Tab-separated table of C-alpha atoms in Angstrom:
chain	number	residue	atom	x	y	z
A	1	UNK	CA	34.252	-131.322	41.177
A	2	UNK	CA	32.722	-134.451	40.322
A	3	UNK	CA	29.624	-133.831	42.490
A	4	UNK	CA	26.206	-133.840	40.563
A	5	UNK	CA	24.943	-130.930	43.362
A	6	UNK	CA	25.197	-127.246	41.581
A	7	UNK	CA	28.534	-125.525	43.484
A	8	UNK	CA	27.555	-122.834	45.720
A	9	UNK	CA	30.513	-121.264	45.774
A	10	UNK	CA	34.559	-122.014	46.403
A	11	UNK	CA	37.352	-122.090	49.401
A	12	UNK	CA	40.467	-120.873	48.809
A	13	UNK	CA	43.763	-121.221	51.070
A	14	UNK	CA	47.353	-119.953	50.694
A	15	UNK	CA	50.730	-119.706	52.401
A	16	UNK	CA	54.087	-118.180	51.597
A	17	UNK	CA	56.739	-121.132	50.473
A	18	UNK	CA	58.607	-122.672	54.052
A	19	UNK	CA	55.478	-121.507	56.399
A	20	UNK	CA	53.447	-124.638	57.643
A	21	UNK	CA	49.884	-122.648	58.103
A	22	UNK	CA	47.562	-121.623	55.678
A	23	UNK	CA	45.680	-118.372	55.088
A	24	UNK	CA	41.950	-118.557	54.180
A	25	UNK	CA	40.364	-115.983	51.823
A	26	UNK	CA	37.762	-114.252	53.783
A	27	UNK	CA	35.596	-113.708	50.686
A	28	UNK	CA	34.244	-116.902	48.741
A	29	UNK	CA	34.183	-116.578	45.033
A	30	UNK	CA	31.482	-118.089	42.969
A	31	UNK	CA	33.958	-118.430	39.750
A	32	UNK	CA	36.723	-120.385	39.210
A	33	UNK	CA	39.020	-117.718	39.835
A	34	UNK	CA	40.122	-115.070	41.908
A	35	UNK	CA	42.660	-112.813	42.775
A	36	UNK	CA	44.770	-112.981	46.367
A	37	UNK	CA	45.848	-109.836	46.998
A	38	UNK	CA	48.556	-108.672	49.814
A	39	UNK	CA	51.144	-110.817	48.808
A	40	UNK	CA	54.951	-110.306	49.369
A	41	UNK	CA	56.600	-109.332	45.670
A	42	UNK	CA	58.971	-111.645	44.197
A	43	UNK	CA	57.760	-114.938	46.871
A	44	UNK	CA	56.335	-118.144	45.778
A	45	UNK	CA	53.164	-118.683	47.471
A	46	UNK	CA	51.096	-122.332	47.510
A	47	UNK	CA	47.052	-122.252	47.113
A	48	UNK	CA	44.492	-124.608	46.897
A	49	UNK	CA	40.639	-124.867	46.531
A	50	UNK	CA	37.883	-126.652	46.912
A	51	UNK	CA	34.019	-126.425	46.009
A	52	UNK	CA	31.173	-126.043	48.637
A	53	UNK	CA	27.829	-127.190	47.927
A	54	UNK	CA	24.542	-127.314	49.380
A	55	UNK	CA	25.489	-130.711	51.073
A	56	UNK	CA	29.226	-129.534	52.449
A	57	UNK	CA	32.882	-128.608	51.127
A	58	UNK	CA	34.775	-131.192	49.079
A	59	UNK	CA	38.110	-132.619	49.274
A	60	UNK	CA	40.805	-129.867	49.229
A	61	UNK	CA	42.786	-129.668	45.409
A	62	UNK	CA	46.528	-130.781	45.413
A	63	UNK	CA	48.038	-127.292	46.353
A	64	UNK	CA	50.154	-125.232	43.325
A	65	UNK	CA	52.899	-122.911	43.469
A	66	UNK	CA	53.371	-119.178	41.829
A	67	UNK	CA	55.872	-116.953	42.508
A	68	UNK	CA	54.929	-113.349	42.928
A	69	UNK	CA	56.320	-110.535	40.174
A	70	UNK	CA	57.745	-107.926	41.120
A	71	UNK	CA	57.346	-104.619	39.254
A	72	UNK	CA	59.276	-101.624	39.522
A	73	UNK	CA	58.211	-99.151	41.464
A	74	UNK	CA	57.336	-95.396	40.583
A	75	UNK	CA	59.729	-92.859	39.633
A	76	UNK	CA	60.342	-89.922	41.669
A	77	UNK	CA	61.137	-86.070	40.865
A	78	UNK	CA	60.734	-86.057	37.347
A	79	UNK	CA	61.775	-82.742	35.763
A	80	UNK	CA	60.890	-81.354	32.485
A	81	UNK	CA	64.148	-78.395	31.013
A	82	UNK	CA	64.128	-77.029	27.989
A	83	UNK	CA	67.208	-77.457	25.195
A	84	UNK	CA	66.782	-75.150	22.045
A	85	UNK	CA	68.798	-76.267	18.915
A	86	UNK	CA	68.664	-73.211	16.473
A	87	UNK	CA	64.761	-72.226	16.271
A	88	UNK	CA	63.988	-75.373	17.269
A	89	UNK	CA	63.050	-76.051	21.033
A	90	UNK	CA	63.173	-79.601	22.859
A	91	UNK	CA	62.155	-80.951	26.462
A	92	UNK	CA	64.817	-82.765	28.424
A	93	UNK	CA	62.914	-84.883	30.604
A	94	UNK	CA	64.938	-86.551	33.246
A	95	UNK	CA	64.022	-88.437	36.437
A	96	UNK	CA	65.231	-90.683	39.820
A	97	UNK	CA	65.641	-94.070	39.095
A	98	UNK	CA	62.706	-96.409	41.147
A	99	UNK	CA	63.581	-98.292	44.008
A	100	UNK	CA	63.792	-101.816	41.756
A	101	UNK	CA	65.699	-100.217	39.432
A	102	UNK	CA	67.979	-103.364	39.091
A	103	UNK	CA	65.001	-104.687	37.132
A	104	UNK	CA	64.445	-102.269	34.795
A	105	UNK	CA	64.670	-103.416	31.175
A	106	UNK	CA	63.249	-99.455	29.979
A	107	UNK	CA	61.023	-96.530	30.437
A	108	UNK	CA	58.062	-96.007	28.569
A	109	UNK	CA	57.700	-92.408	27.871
A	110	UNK	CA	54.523	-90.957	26.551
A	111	UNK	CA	53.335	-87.346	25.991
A	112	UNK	CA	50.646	-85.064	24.675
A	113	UNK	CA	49.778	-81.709	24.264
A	114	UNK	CA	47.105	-80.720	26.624
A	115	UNK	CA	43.511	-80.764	24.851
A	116	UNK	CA	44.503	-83.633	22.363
A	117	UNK	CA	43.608	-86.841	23.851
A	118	UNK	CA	46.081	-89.064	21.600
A	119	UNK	CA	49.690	-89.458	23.325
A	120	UNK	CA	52.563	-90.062	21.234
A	121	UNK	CA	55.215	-92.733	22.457
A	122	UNK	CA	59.284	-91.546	22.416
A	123	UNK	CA	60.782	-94.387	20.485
A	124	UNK	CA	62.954	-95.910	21.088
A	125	UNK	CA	62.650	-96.429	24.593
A	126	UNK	CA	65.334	-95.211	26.797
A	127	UNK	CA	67.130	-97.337	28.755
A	128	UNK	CA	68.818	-94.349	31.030
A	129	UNK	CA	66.971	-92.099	33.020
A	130	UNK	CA	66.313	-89.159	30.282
A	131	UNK	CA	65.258	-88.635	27.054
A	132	UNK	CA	64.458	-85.584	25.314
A	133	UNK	CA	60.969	-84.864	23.344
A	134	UNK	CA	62.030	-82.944	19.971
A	135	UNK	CA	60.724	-79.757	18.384
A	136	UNK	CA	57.542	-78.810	20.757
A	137	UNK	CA	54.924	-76.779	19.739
A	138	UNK	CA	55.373	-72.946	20.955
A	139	UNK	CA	53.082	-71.856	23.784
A	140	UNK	CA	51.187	-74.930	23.925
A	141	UNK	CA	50.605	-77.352	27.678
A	142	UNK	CA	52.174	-80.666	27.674
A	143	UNK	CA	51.959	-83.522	29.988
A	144	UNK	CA	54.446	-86.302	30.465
A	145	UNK	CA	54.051	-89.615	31.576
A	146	UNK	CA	56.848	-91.651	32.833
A	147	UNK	CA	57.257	-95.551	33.943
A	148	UNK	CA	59.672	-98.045	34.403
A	149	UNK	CA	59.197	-101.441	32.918
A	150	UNK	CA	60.474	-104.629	33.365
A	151	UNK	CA	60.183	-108.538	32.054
A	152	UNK	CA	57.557	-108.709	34.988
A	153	UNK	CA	55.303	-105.803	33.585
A	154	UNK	CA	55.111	-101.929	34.264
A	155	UNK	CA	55.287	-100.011	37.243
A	156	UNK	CA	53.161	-97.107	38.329
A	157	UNK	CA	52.905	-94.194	36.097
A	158	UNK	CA	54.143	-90.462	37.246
A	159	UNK	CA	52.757	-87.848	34.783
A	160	UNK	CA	54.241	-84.250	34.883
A	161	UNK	CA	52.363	-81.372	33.054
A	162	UNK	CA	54.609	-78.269	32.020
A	163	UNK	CA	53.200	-75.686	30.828
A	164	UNK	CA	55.260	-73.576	28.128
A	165	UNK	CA	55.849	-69.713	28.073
A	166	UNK	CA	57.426	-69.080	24.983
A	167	UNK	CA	58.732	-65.324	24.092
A	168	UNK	CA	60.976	-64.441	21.087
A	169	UNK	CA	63.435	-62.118	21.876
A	170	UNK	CA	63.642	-59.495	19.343
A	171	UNK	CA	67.483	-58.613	19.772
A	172	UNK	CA	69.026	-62.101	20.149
A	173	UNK	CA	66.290	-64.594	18.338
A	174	UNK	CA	66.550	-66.714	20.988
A	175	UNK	CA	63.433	-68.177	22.753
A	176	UNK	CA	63.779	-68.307	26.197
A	177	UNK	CA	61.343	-70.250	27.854
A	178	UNK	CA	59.683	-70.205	31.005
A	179	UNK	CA	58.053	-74.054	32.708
A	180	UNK	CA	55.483	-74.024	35.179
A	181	UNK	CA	55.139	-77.701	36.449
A	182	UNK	CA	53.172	-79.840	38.512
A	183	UNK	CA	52.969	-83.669	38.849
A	184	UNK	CA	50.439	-85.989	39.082
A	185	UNK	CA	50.193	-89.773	39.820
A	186	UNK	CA	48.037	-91.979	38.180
A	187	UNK	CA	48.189	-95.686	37.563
């Protein structure tokens, strides 16, 4: 604004691409930006602003253009098995592809035992929908997070916290091991 009267605050308007009206934002911000929320993924949407003062609302800004990203959605049904390779046990983690999965690049796969507040990334990350978490700690609670990512960013999160059994079995050696599950969703 070129105005020498201090800006009360600003008016923003937006449409989707091809539609002649425009949308006001109910709220008016006093900074120079905000955030328009409610928008259709993957669309190119045209705003434009203009400052209100004390004396009355400016000339409207020559409108710009964005596109929308799209993100991939959340994973579903993520399972947690066990693999043992001699003495040494694994987690197989596996899991339903999102709904976007056509725009999935990888999966970021991060896990912890319960009580340590540091997660450890699997590297590299997978590009199918598995990967398996080597030589776990006997007896101990481990949660799983899971997410898709893509060139537009990262999708929702979907953690999964198994909680390990572990017995040795005195006439075989093996380990046979018994998950108790449940999953949470955070962002």
């Amino acid at each position: 604004p070129t105005s020498d009267r201090p800006i009360q605050h600003y008016e923003i308007q937006y449409r989707k691409q091809g539609v002649s009206s425009w949308t006001s934002v109910t709220r008016n911000p006093t900074t120079s930006q905000t955030t328009i929320r409610n928008v259709d993924k993957g669309s190119v949407y045209n705003a434009q602003v203009r400052a209100v003062s004390d004396v009355g609302s400016g000339q409207w800004g020559s409108a710009t253009s964005q596109r929308t990203y799209r993100v991939p959605s959340q994973m579903s049904n993520i399972k947690i098995n066990q693999t043992v390779s001699g003495r040494m046990i694994n987690l197989r983690v596996t899991w339903n592809q999102p709904t976007s999965d056509r725009l999935v690049q990888h999966y970021d796969i991060w896990y912890r035992i319960q009580g340590i507040s540091s997660w450890t990334s699997v590297t590299p990350n997978p590009t199918t929908r598995q990967t398996t978490i080597r030589n776990v700690d006997k007896g101990s609670v481990y949660k799983v997070r899971v997410r898709a990512v893509s060139d537009n960013g990262s999708g929702w999160w979907m953690w999964l916290e198994s909680e390990l059994y572990l017995m040795l079995d005195t006439d075989s050696g093996e380990v046979p091991l018994v998950i108790c599950q449940e999953v949470l969703l955070v962002r």
